Coordinates of N, CA and C in Angstrom, one line a residue:
M1 N 92.4 134.6 83.1 CA 93.0 135.2 81.9 C 93.0 136.7 81.9
E2 N 92.0 137.3 82.4 CA 91.9 138.7 82.5 C 93.0 139.3 83.4
D3 N 93.3 138.5 84.5 CA 94.3 139.0 85.5 C 95.7 138.8 85.0
L4 N 95.9 137.8 84.1 CA 97.2 137.4 83.6 C 97.7 138.4 82.5
V5 N 96.8 138.9 81.7 CA 97.2 139.8 80.6 C 97.1 141.2 81.0
P6 N 98.2 142.0 80.8 CA 98.2 143.4 81.2 C 97.1 144.2 80.5
A7 N 96.7 145.3 81.1 CA 95.5 146.1 80.6 C 95.9 146.8 79.3
D8 N 97.2 147.1 79.1 CA 97.7 147.9 78.0 C 98.2 147.0 76.9
N9 N 97.9 145.7 77.0 CA 98.4 144.7 76.0 C 97.8 145.0 74.6
Y10 N 98.6 144.8 73.6 CA 98.2 145.2 72.2 C 96.9 144.5 71.8
Y11 N 96.8 143.2 72.0 CA 95.6 142.5 71.6 C 94.4 142.9 72.4
R12 N 94.6 143.3 73.6 CA 93.4 143.8 74.4 C 92.9 145.1 73.8
R13 N 93.9 145.9 73.5 CA 93.5 147.2 72.9 C 92.8 147.0 71.5
L14 N 93.3 146.0 70.8 CA 92.8 145.7 69.4 C 91.3 145.2 69.6
S15 N 91.1 144.4 70.6 CA 89.7 143.9 70.8 C 88.7 145.0 71.1
S16 N 89.2 146.0 71.8 CA 88.3 147.1 72.2 C 87.9 148.0 71.0
C17 N 88.6 148.0 69.9 CA 88.3 148.9 68.8 C 88.0 148.1 67.5
L18 N 88.1 146.8 67.5 CA 87.9 146.1 66.3 C 86.7 145.1 66.5
D19 N 85.5 145.4 66.0 CA 84.3 144.6 66.2 C 84.1 143.8 64.9
L20 N 84.3 142.5 64.9 CA 84.2 141.6 63.8 C 82.9 140.9 63.7
G21 N 81.9 141.4 64.5 CA 80.6 140.8 64.5 C 79.9 140.7 63.2
F22 N 80.2 141.6 62.3 CA 79.6 141.6 60.9 C 79.9 140.4 60.1
L23 N 81.0 139.7 60.5 CA 81.4 138.5 59.8 C 80.4 137.3 59.9
Y24 N 79.6 137.3 61.0 CA 78.6 136.2 61.1 C 77.6 136.3 60.0
K25 N 77.2 137.5 59.6 CA 76.2 137.7 58.5 C 76.9 137.4 57.2
A26 N 78.2 137.9 57.0 CA 78.9 137.7 55.8 C 79.2 136.3 55.4
T27 N 79.3 135.4 56.5 CA 79.7 134.0 56.2 C 78.6 133.1 56.5
A28 N 77.3 133.6 56.8 CA 76.2 132.7 57.2 C 75.9 131.6 56.1
R29 N 76.1 131.9 54.8 CA 75.7 131.0 53.8 C 76.7 129.8 53.8
F30 N 77.8 129.9 54.4 CA 78.8 128.8 54.4 C 78.6 127.8 55.6
Y31 N 77.6 128.0 56.5 CA 77.4 127.2 57.6 C 76.0 126.6 57.6
G32 N 75.9 125.3 58.0 CA 74.6 124.6 58.1 C 74.2 124.6 59.6
T33 N 73.1 123.8 59.8 CA 72.5 123.7 61.1 C 72.7 122.3 61.7
E34 N 73.3 121.4 61.0 CA 73.5 120.0 61.5 C 75.0 119.7 61.4
G35 N 75.3 118.5 62.0 CA 76.7 118.1 62.0 C 77.6 118.7 63.1
Q36 N 78.9 118.5 63.0 CA 79.8 119.0 64.0 C 79.9 120.5 63.9
E37 N 80.1 121.1 65.1 CA 80.3 122.6 65.1 C 81.6 123.0 64.5
S38 N 81.6 123.9 63.6 CA 82.8 124.3 62.9 C 83.4 125.5 63.6
I39 N 84.6 126.0 63.1 CA 85.3 127.1 63.7 C 84.5 128.3 63.6
D40 N 84.5 129.1 64.6 CA 83.8 130.4 64.6 C 84.4 131.3 63.6
P41 N 83.7 132.0 62.7 CA 84.3 132.8 61.7 C 85.1 134.0 62.3
V42 N 84.6 134.5 63.4 CA 85.4 135.6 64.0 C 86.7 135.1 64.6
V43 N 86.7 133.9 65.2 CA 87.9 133.3 65.7 C 88.9 133.0 64.5
F44 N 88.3 132.5 63.4 CA 89.2 132.2 62.2 C 89.9 133.5 61.7
F45 N 89.2 134.6 61.5 CA 89.8 135.8 61.0 C 90.7 136.4 62.0
K46 N 90.4 136.3 63.3 CA 91.3 136.8 64.3 C 92.7 136.0 64.3
M47 N 92.6 134.7 64.0 CA 93.8 133.9 63.9 C 94.6 134.3 62.7
L48 N 93.9 134.6 61.6 CA 94.6 135.0 60.4 C 95.3 136.4 60.6
L49 N 94.6 137.2 61.4 CA 95.2 138.5 61.7 C 96.5 138.4 62.6
V50 N 96.4 137.5 63.5 CA 97.6 137.2 64.4 C 98.7 136.6 63.5
G51 N 98.4 135.8 62.6 CA 99.4 135.3 61.7 C 100.1 136.3 60.8
Y52 N 99.3 137.3 60.4 CA 99.8 138.4 59.5 C 100.7 139.3 60.4
L53 N 100.2 139.6 61.6 CA 101.0 140.6 62.4 C 102.3 140.0 62.9
N54 N 102.4 138.6 62.9 CA 103.6 138.0 63.4 C 104.4 137.3 62.3
N55 N 103.9 137.5 61.0 CA 104.6 137.0 59.9 C 104.7 135.4 59.9
I56 N 103.6 134.8 60.2 CA 103.5 133.3 60.3 C 102.7 132.9 59.1
N57 N 103.3 132.1 58.2 CA 102.6 131.7 57.0 C 102.3 130.2 57.0
S58 N 102.4 129.5 58.1 CA 102.1 128.1 58.2 C 101.0 127.9 59.2
D59 N 99.9 127.2 58.8 CA 98.8 127.0 59.8 C 99.2 126.2 61.0
R60 N 100.1 125.2 60.8 CA 100.6 124.5 62.0 C 101.3 125.4 63.0
K61 N 102.2 126.3 62.5 CA 102.9 127.2 63.3 C 102.0 128.2 64.0
L62 N 101.0 128.6 63.2 CA 100.0 129.6 63.7 C 99.2 129.0 64.9
I63 N 98.8 127.8 64.8 CA 98.0 127.2 65.9 C 99.0 127.0 67.1
A64 N 100.2 126.6 66.9 CA 101.2 126.5 68.0 C 101.4 127.8 68.7
F65 N 101.6 128.9 67.9 CA 101.8 130.2 68.4 C 100.6 130.7 69.2
C66 N 99.4 130.5 68.7 CA 98.2 131.0 69.4 C 98.0 130.2 70.7
S67 N 98.3 128.9 70.7 CA 98.2 128.1 71.9 C 99.1 128.5 73.0
N68 N 100.3 129.0 72.7 CA 101.3 129.3 73.7 C 101.2 130.7 74.2
C69 N 100.4 131.6 73.6 CA 100.4 133.0 74.0 C 99.1 133.3 74.8
L70 N 99.3 133.8 76.0 CA 98.1 134.1 76.9 C 97.3 135.3 76.2
D71 N 98.0 136.3 75.8 CA 97.2 137.4 75.2 C 96.4 137.1 74.0
V72 N 97.0 136.2 73.1 CA 96.3 135.7 71.9 C 95.1 134.9 72.3
R73 N 95.3 134.0 73.3 CA 94.1 133.2 73.8 C 93.0 134.1 74.3
L74 N 93.4 135.1 75.0 CA 92.3 136.1 75.4 C 91.7 136.8 74.3
F75 N 92.5 137.1 73.3 CA 92.0 137.8 72.0 C 91.0 136.9 71.3
L76 N 91.3 135.6 71.3 CA 90.4 134.6 70.6 C 89.3 134.1 71.5
N77 N 89.3 134.5 72.8 CA 88.3 134.0 73.8 C 88.4 132.5 74.0
Y78 N 89.6 132.0 74.1 CA 89.9 130.7 74.5 C 90.5 130.6 75.8
D79 N 90.0 129.8 76.7 CA 90.6 129.7 78.0 C 91.8 128.8 78.0
L80 N 92.5 128.7 79.2 CA 93.8 128.0 79.2 C 93.6 126.5 78.9
D81 N 92.5 125.9 79.3 CA 92.3 124.5 79.2 C 91.5 124.1 77.9
E82 N 91.3 125.1 77.0 CA 90.5 124.9 75.8 C 91.5 124.6 74.6
A83 N 91.2 123.6 73.9 CA 92.1 123.3 72.7 C 91.6 124.1 71.5
L84 N 92.6 124.7 70.8 CA 92.3 125.5 69.6 C 92.0 124.6 68.5
P85 N 91.4 125.1 67.4 CA 91.0 124.3 66.2 C 92.2 123.6 65.6
W86 N 92.0 122.5 64.9 CA 93.1 121.9 64.2 C 93.6 122.8 63.0
H87 N 94.9 122.6 62.7 CA 95.4 123.4 61.6 C 94.7 123.1 60.3
S88 N 94.3 121.8 60.1 CA 93.6 121.5 58.9 C 92.2 122.2 58.8
T89 N 91.6 122.4 59.9 CA 90.3 123.2 59.9 C 90.5 124.6 59.4
V90 N 91.6 125.2 59.8 CA 92.0 126.5 59.4 C 92.2 126.5 57.9
S91 N 92.9 125.5 57.4 CA 93.2 125.4 55.9 C 91.9 125.3 55.1
R92 N 91.0 124.4 55.6 CA 89.7 124.1 54.9 C 88.8 125.3 54.9
T93 N 88.8 126.0 56.0 CA 87.9 127.2 56.1 C 88.4 128.3 55.2
R94 N 89.7 128.5 55.1 CA 90.3 129.5 54.2 C 89.9 129.2 52.7
Q95 N 89.8 127.9 52.4 CA 89.4 127.5 51.0 C 87.9 127.7 50.8
L96 N 87.2 127.6 51.9 CA 85.7 127.6 51.8 C 85.2 129.0 51.5
Y97 N 85.8 130.0 52.2 CA 85.3 131.4 52.0 C 85.7 131.9 50.6
G98 N 84.9 132.7 50.0 CA 85.2 133.3 48.7 C 86.1 134.6 48.9
E99 N 86.6 135.1 47.9 CA 87.4 136.3 48.0 C 86.7 137.5 48.5
E100 N 85.4 137.5 48.2 CA 84.6 138.7 48.6 C 84.5 138.8 50.1
V101 N 84.5 137.7 50.9 CA 84.5 137.8 52.3 C 85.8 138.4 52.9
F102 N 86.9 138.1 52.3 CA 88.2 138.7 52.7 C 88.2 140.2 52.4
L103 N 87.7 140.5 51.2 CA 87.7 141.9 50.8 C 86.7 142.7 51.7
Q104 N 85.6 142.1 52.1 CA 84.7 142.8 53.0 C 85.4 143.1 54.3
L105 N 86.1 142.2 54.8 CA 86.9 142.4 56.1 C 87.9 143.5 55.9
F106 N 88.6 143.5 54.8 CA 89.6 144.5 54.5 C 88.9 145.9 54.5
R107 N 87.8 146.0 53.8 CA 87.1 147.3 53.6 C 86.6 147.8 55.0
E108 N 86.1 146.9 55.8 CA 85.6 147.3 57.1 C 86.8 147.8 58.0
V109 N 87.9 147.2 58.0 CA 89.0 147.7 58.8 C 89.5 149.0 58.2
L110 N 89.5 149.2 56.9 CA 89.9 150.4 56.3 C 88.9 151.5 56.7
R111 N 87.6 151.2 56.7 CA 86.6 152.1 57.1 C 86.8 152.6 58.5
L112 N 87.2 151.7 59.4 CA 87.5 152.1 60.8 C 88.7 153.0 60.9
C113 N 89.7 152.7 60.1 CA 90.9 153.6 60.0 C 90.6 155.0 59.5
V114 N 89.7 155.1 58.5 CA 89.3 156.4 58.0 C 88.5 157.1 59.1
G115 N 87.6 156.4 59.8 CA 86.8 157.0 60.9 C 87.7 157.6 62.0
K116 N 88.9 156.9 62.2 CA 89.8 157.4 63.3 C 90.7 158.5 62.8
G117 N 90.6 158.9 61.5 CA 91.5 159.9 61.0 C 92.9 159.4 60.6
M118 N 93.0 158.1 60.4 CA 94.3 157.6 60.1 C 94.6 157.5 58.6
V119 N 93.6 157.9 57.8 CA 93.8 157.9 56.3 C 93.4 159.3 55.9
R120 N 94.4 160.0 55.3 CA 94.2 161.4 54.8 C 93.6 161.4 53.4
G121 N 93.9 160.5 52.6 CA 93.3 160.4 51.3 C 93.9 161.4 50.3
K122 N 95.0 162.0 50.6 CA 95.6 163.0 49.7 C 96.7 162.4 48.8
R123 N 97.5 161.6 49.4 CA 98.6 161.0 48.6 C 98.8 159.5 48.9
Q124 N 99.0 158.7 47.9 CA 99.2 157.3 48.0 C 100.5 156.9 47.5
A125 N 101.2 156.0 48.2 CA 102.4 155.4 47.7 C 102.2 154.0 47.2
V126 N 102.5 153.7 46.0 CA 102.2 152.4 45.4 C 103.5 151.7 45.0
D127 N 103.6 150.4 45.4 CA 104.8 149.6 45.0 C 104.4 148.2 44.8
S128 N 105.2 147.5 44.1 CA 104.9 146.0 43.9 C 106.2 145.2 44.2
A129 N 105.9 144.0 44.5 CA 107.0 143.1 44.8 C 106.7 141.6 44.4
F130 N 107.7 140.9 44.1 CA 107.4 139.4 43.8 C 107.2 138.7 45.1
V131 N 106.1 137.9 45.1 CA 105.8 137.0 46.3 C 106.0 135.6 45.8
K132 N 106.9 134.9 46.4 CA 107.2 133.5 45.9 C 105.9 132.6 46.0
A133 N 105.6 131.9 45.0 CA 104.5 131.0 45.0 C 105.0 129.6 45.5
N134 N 104.1 128.9 46.1 CA 104.4 127.6 46.6 C 104.2 126.5 45.5
A135 N 105.0 126.7 44.5 CA 104.9 125.8 43.3 C 106.3 125.6 42.7
S136 N 106.7 124.5 42.2 CA 108.0 124.2 41.7 C 108.1 124.5 40.2
M137 N 109.3 124.9 39.8 CA 109.5 125.1 38.4 C 109.5 123.8 37.6
D138 N 109.8 122.7 38.3 CA 109.8 121.4 37.7 C 108.4 120.9 37.4
S139 N 107.4 121.6 37.9 CA 106.0 121.2 37.7 C 105.4 121.8 36.4
L140 N 106.2 122.7 35.8 CA 105.7 123.4 34.6 C 105.4 122.4 33.5
L141 N 104.3 122.7 32.8 CA 103.9 121.9 31.6 C 103.8 122.9 30.4
E142 N 104.1 122.3 29.2 CA 104.0 123.1 28.0 C 102.6 123.2 27.6
K143 N 102.2 124.4 27.2 CA 100.8 124.6 26.8 C 100.5 123.8 25.5
E144 N 99.2 123.4 25.4 CA 98.8 122.7 24.2 C 98.9 123.6 23.0
V145 N 99.5 123.1 22.0 CA 99.6 123.9 20.7 C 98.4 123.7 19.9
V146 N 97.7 124.8 19.5 CA 96.5 124.7 18.7 C 96.8 125.4 17.3
E147 N 96.0 125.1 16.3 CA 96.2 125.7 15.0 C 95.7 127.1 15.1
D148 N 96.3 128.0 14.3 CA 96.0 129.4 14.3 C 94.6 129.7 13.9
A149 N 94.1 128.9 12.9 CA 92.8 129.2 12.4 C 91.7 129.0 13.4
S150 N 91.9 128.1 14.4 CA 90.9 127.9 15.4 C 91.2 128.6 16.7
A151 N 92.2 129.5 16.7 CA 92.6 130.2 18.0 C 91.5 131.0 18.6
Y152 N 90.8 131.7 17.7 CA 89.7 132.6 18.2 C 88.6 131.8 18.9
V153 N 88.4 130.6 18.5 CA 87.4 129.7 19.1 C 87.9 129.3 20.5
D154 N 89.2 128.9 20.5 CA 89.8 128.4 21.7 C 89.9 129.4 22.8
E155 N 90.0 130.7 22.4 CA 90.0 131.8 23.4 C 88.8 131.8 24.2
L156 N 87.7 131.3 23.7 CA 86.4 131.3 24.4 C 86.3 130.1 25.3
D157 N 87.2 129.1 25.2 CA 87.1 127.9 26.0 C 87.6 128.2 27.4
E158 N 87.1 127.3 28.3 CA 87.4 127.5 29.7 C 88.9 127.3 30.0
G159 N 89.6 126.5 29.2 CA 91.0 126.2 29.5 C 91.9 126.9 28.5
S160 N 91.5 128.1 27.9 CA 92.2 128.8 26.9 C 93.6 129.3 27.4
E161 N 93.7 129.5 28.7 CA 95.0 130.0 29.3 C 96.0 128.9 29.2
F162 N 95.6 127.6 29.0 CA 96.6 126.5 28.9 C 96.9 126.2 27.4
K163 N 96.6 127.0 26.5 CA 96.8 126.8 25.1 C 97.6 127.9 24.4
V164 N 98.3 127.6 23.4 CA 99.1 128.6 22.7 C 99.0 128.3 21.2
T165 N 99.0 129.3 20.4 CA 98.9 129.1 18.9 C 100.3 128.8 18.4
T166 N 100.4 128.1 17.3 CA 101.6 127.7 16.7 C 102.5 128.9 16.3
A167 N 101.8 130.0 15.9 CA 102.6 131.2 15.5 C 103.2 131.8 16.7
R168 N 102.4 131.9 17.9 CA 103.0 132.5 19.1 C 104.1 131.6 19.6
K169 N 104.0 130.3 19.6 CA 105.1 129.4 20.0 C 106.3 129.6 19.2
K170 N 106.2 129.7 17.9 CA 107.4 129.9 17.1 C 108.1 131.2 17.4
L171 N 107.3 132.3 17.6 CA 107.9 133.6 17.9 C 108.6 133.6 19.3
V172 N 108.0 132.9 20.3 CA 108.6 132.9 21.6 C 109.9 132.1 21.5
E173 N 109.9 130.9 20.8 CA 111.1 130.1 20.7 C 112.2 130.9 19.9
R174 N 111.9 131.6 18.9 CA 112.9 132.4 18.2 C 113.5 133.5 19.1
H175 N 112.6 134.1 19.9 CA 113.1 135.2 20.8 C 114.0 134.6 21.9
H176 N 113.7 133.4 22.4 CA 114.6 132.7 23.4 C 115.9 132.3 22.8
R177 N 115.9 131.9 21.5 CA 117.2 131.5 20.9 C 118.0 132.8 20.7
W178 N 117.4 133.9 20.4 CA 118.1 135.1 20.3 C 118.7 135.6 21.6
K179 N 117.9 135.5 22.6 CA 118.4 135.9 24.0 C 119.6 135.0 24.4
E180 N 119.5 133.7 24.2 CA 120.5 132.8 24.6 C 121.8 133.1 23.9
E181 N 121.8 133.5 22.7 CA 123.0 133.9 21.9 C 123.5 135.2 22.3
E182 N 122.6 136.2 22.4 CA 123.0 137.6 22.7 C 123.5 137.7 24.2
Y183 N 123.0 136.9 25.1 CA 123.4 137.1 26.5 C 124.6 136.4 26.9
K184 N 125.3 135.7 26.0 CA 126.4 134.9 26.3 C 127.6 135.8 26.9
G185 N 127.8 136.9 26.3 CA 128.9 137.7 26.7 C 128.6 138.7 27.8
M186 N 127.4 138.7 28.3 CA 126.9 139.7 29.3 C 127.2 139.2 30.7
P187 N 127.5 140.2 31.6 CA 127.7 139.8 33.0 C 126.5 139.1 33.6
G188 N 126.8 138.1 34.4 CA 125.8 137.4 35.0 C 125.2 136.2 34.2
H189 N 125.7 136.1 33.0 CA 125.1 135.0 32.1 C 125.6 133.6 32.7
V190 N 124.7 132.7 32.8 CA 125.0 131.4 33.4 C 125.1 130.3 32.3
D191 N 126.2 129.6 32.3 CA 126.4 128.5 31.4 C 126.4 127.2 32.2
D192 N 126.7 127.3 33.5 CA 126.7 126.1 34.3 C 125.3 125.8 34.9
P193 N 124.6 124.8 34.5 CA 123.3 124.5 35.0 C 123.2 124.2 36.5
K194 N 124.4 123.9 37.1 CA 124.4 123.6 38.5 C 124.7 124.8 39.4
Q195 N 124.9 126.0 38.8 CA 125.1 127.2 39.6 C 123.8 127.6 40.3
V196 N 124.0 128.1 41.5 CA 122.8 128.4 42.3 C 122.9 129.9 42.8
D197 N 121.8 130.5 43.1 CA 121.8 131.9 43.6 C 122.0 131.9 45.1
D198 N 121.9 133.1 45.7 CA 122.1 133.2 47.2 C 121.1 132.5 48.0
Q199 N 120.0 132.1 47.4 CA 118.9 131.3 48.2 C 119.0 129.8 47.9
G200 N 120.0 129.4 47.2 CA 120.1 128.0 46.9 C 119.3 127.4 45.7
N201 N 118.7 128.3 45.0 CA 117.9 127.9 43.8 C 118.8 127.8 42.6
T202 N 118.6 126.7 41.9 CA 119.4 126.5 40.6 C 119.0 127.5 39.6
I203 N 120.0 128.2 39.1 CA 119.8 129.2 38.0 C 119.8 128.5 36.7
R204 N 118.7 128.3 36.1 CA 118.5 127.5 34.9 C 118.9 128.4 33.7
P205 N 119.7 127.9 32.8 CA 120.0 128.6 31.6 C 118.9 128.5 30.5
K206 N 118.0 127.6 30.7 CA 116.9 127.4 29.8 C 115.9 128.5 30.0
Y207 N 115.4 129.0 28.9 CA 114.4 130.1 28.9 C 113.0 129.5 28.9
L208 N 112.3 129.9 29.9 CA 110.9 129.4 29.9 C 110.0 130.7 29.9
S209 N 108.9 130.6 29.3 CA 108.0 131.7 29.0 C 106.6 131.4 29.5
N210 N 105.9 132.5 30.0 CA 104.5 132.3 30.4 C 103.7 132.2 29.2
H211 N 104.2 132.5 28.0 CA 103.5 132.3 26.8 C 103.3 130.8 26.4
T212 N 104.3 130.1 26.8 CA 104.4 128.7 26.3 C 104.3 127.6 27.5
H213 N 104.4 128.1 28.7 CA 104.4 127.1 29.8 C 103.4 127.6 30.9
Y214 N 102.9 126.7 31.7 CA 102.1 127.1 32.9 C 102.3 126.1 34.0
S215 N 101.9 126.4 35.2 CA 102.0 125.5 36.3 C 100.6 124.9 36.6
P216 N 100.5 123.6 36.5 CA 99.2 123.0 36.8 C 98.8 123.0 38.2
T217 N 99.8 123.1 39.1 CA 99.5 123.1 40.6 C 99.1 124.5 41.1
D218 N 99.5 125.5 40.4 CA 99.1 126.9 40.7 C 99.1 127.7 39.5
P219 N 97.9 127.7 38.8 CA 97.8 128.5 37.5 C 97.9 130.0 37.7
D220 N 97.8 130.5 38.9 CA 97.9 131.9 39.1 C 99.3 132.4 39.2
A221 N 100.3 131.5 39.4 CA 101.7 131.8 39.5 C 102.2 132.1 38.1
R222 N 103.2 133.0 38.0 CA 103.8 133.3 36.8 C 105.4 133.2 36.9
I223 N 106.0 132.8 35.8 CA 107.4 132.7 35.7 C 108.0 134.1 35.7
S224 N 108.9 134.4 36.6 CA 109.6 135.7 36.6 C 111.0 135.6 37.2
T225 N 111.7 136.6 37.0 CA 113.1 136.6 37.4 C 113.6 138.0 37.7
K226 N 114.7 138.1 38.5 CA 115.4 139.4 38.7 C 116.8 139.1 38.3
P227 N 117.6 140.2 38.0 CA 119.0 140.0 37.6 C 119.8 139.3 38.7
G228 N 120.5 138.2 38.3 CA 121.3 137.5 39.3 C 120.5 136.5 40.1
K229 N 119.2 136.4 39.8 CA 118.3 135.4 40.6 C 117.9 134.3 39.6
A230 N 117.5 133.2 40.3 CA 117.0 132.1 39.5 C 115.5 132.4 39.1
R231 N 115.2 131.8 37.9 CA 113.8 131.9 37.5 C 112.9 131.1 38.5
Q232 N 111.8 131.7 38.9 CA 110.9 130.9 39.8 C 109.5 131.4 39.6
L233 N 108.6 130.7 40.2 CA 107.2 131.0 40.1 C 106.8 132.0 41.2
N234 N 106.3 133.2 40.8 CA 105.9 134.2 41.7 C 104.5 134.8 41.5
Y235 N 104.0 135.5 42.4 CA 102.9 136.4 42.3 C 103.5 137.8 42.3
C236 N 102.8 138.7 41.7 CA 103.2 140.1 41.7 C 102.2 140.8 42.7
G237 N 102.7 141.1 43.9 CA 101.8 141.7 44.9 C 102.0 143.2 44.8
Q238 N 100.9 144.0 44.7 CA 100.9 145.4 44.6 C 100.1 146.0 45.8
V239 N 100.8 147.0 46.4 CA 100.2 147.5 47.6 C 100.2 149.1 47.5
A240 N 99.1 149.7 47.9 CA 98.9 151.1 48.0 C 98.8 151.5 49.4
V241 N 99.6 152.5 49.9 CA 99.7 153.0 51.3 C 99.4 154.5 51.3
D242 N 98.5 154.8 52.2 CA 98.3 156.3 52.5 C 99.5 156.8 53.3
D243 N 99.9 158.0 52.9 CA 101.2 158.5 53.4 C 101.0 159.2 54.8
A244 N 99.8 159.3 55.3 CA 99.6 159.9 56.6 C 100.1 159.0 57.7
H245 N 99.6 157.8 57.8 CA 100.0 156.9 58.9 C 100.3 155.5 58.3
H246 N 100.7 155.5 57.0 CA 101.1 154.2 56.4 C 100.1 153.1 56.5
V247 N 98.8 153.5 56.4 CA 97.7 152.5 56.4 C 97.6 151.9 54.9
I248 N 97.5 150.6 54.8 CA 97.4 150.0 53.5 C 95.9 150.2 53.0
T249 N 95.8 150.8 51.9 CA 94.5 151.1 51.3 C 94.1 150.2 50.2

């Protein structure tokens, strides 16, 4: 493997400057001493990094890509005749670790960038974008309607984000009726429920609100839309970048 991969290969250079050994301590509480050997945490995060660098968002495709690339195999310390972990193992490991482990990795990489002089810290560029959630609009459920008098008690409940007061529901419905009437003569208004946008998504004339509906399959997703686009479930991803070398901070 050492002879097959050029000395100036990107992943070889990355291995020389990125030490992920701290992850063993950060993830120690997730591993036991008995049973089958699990995926190495350093290998797991290296694979996620490969997926990010190559815009691969499928664990199946990620494993296939890593298996077929000599430089990636060398980066992961897997020989030619060694089988990579199953894609399901990658999925389960991602769910096992808490958010703090991923943040710790991000902070460590950012610290290395600061140490190399790649972050000036004088000016930051901030932008946000919709990131499509892997959830269907057809899965939306209406929030449970609760009486206003008990609303302050329900706010303390664990499932309060799945409830709406009768007063709020009436206000939202009244606002949607107004929008439906006022938007009829505006450009881009859709009366045909079968009309689709440039991505093939049905543009629904029905107004849905985060105040009154939620997704049981992905409660973090929110209903959102852009002009001329279909309503769909998205996340709002916000990124800050240092202007010196475009390092994400």
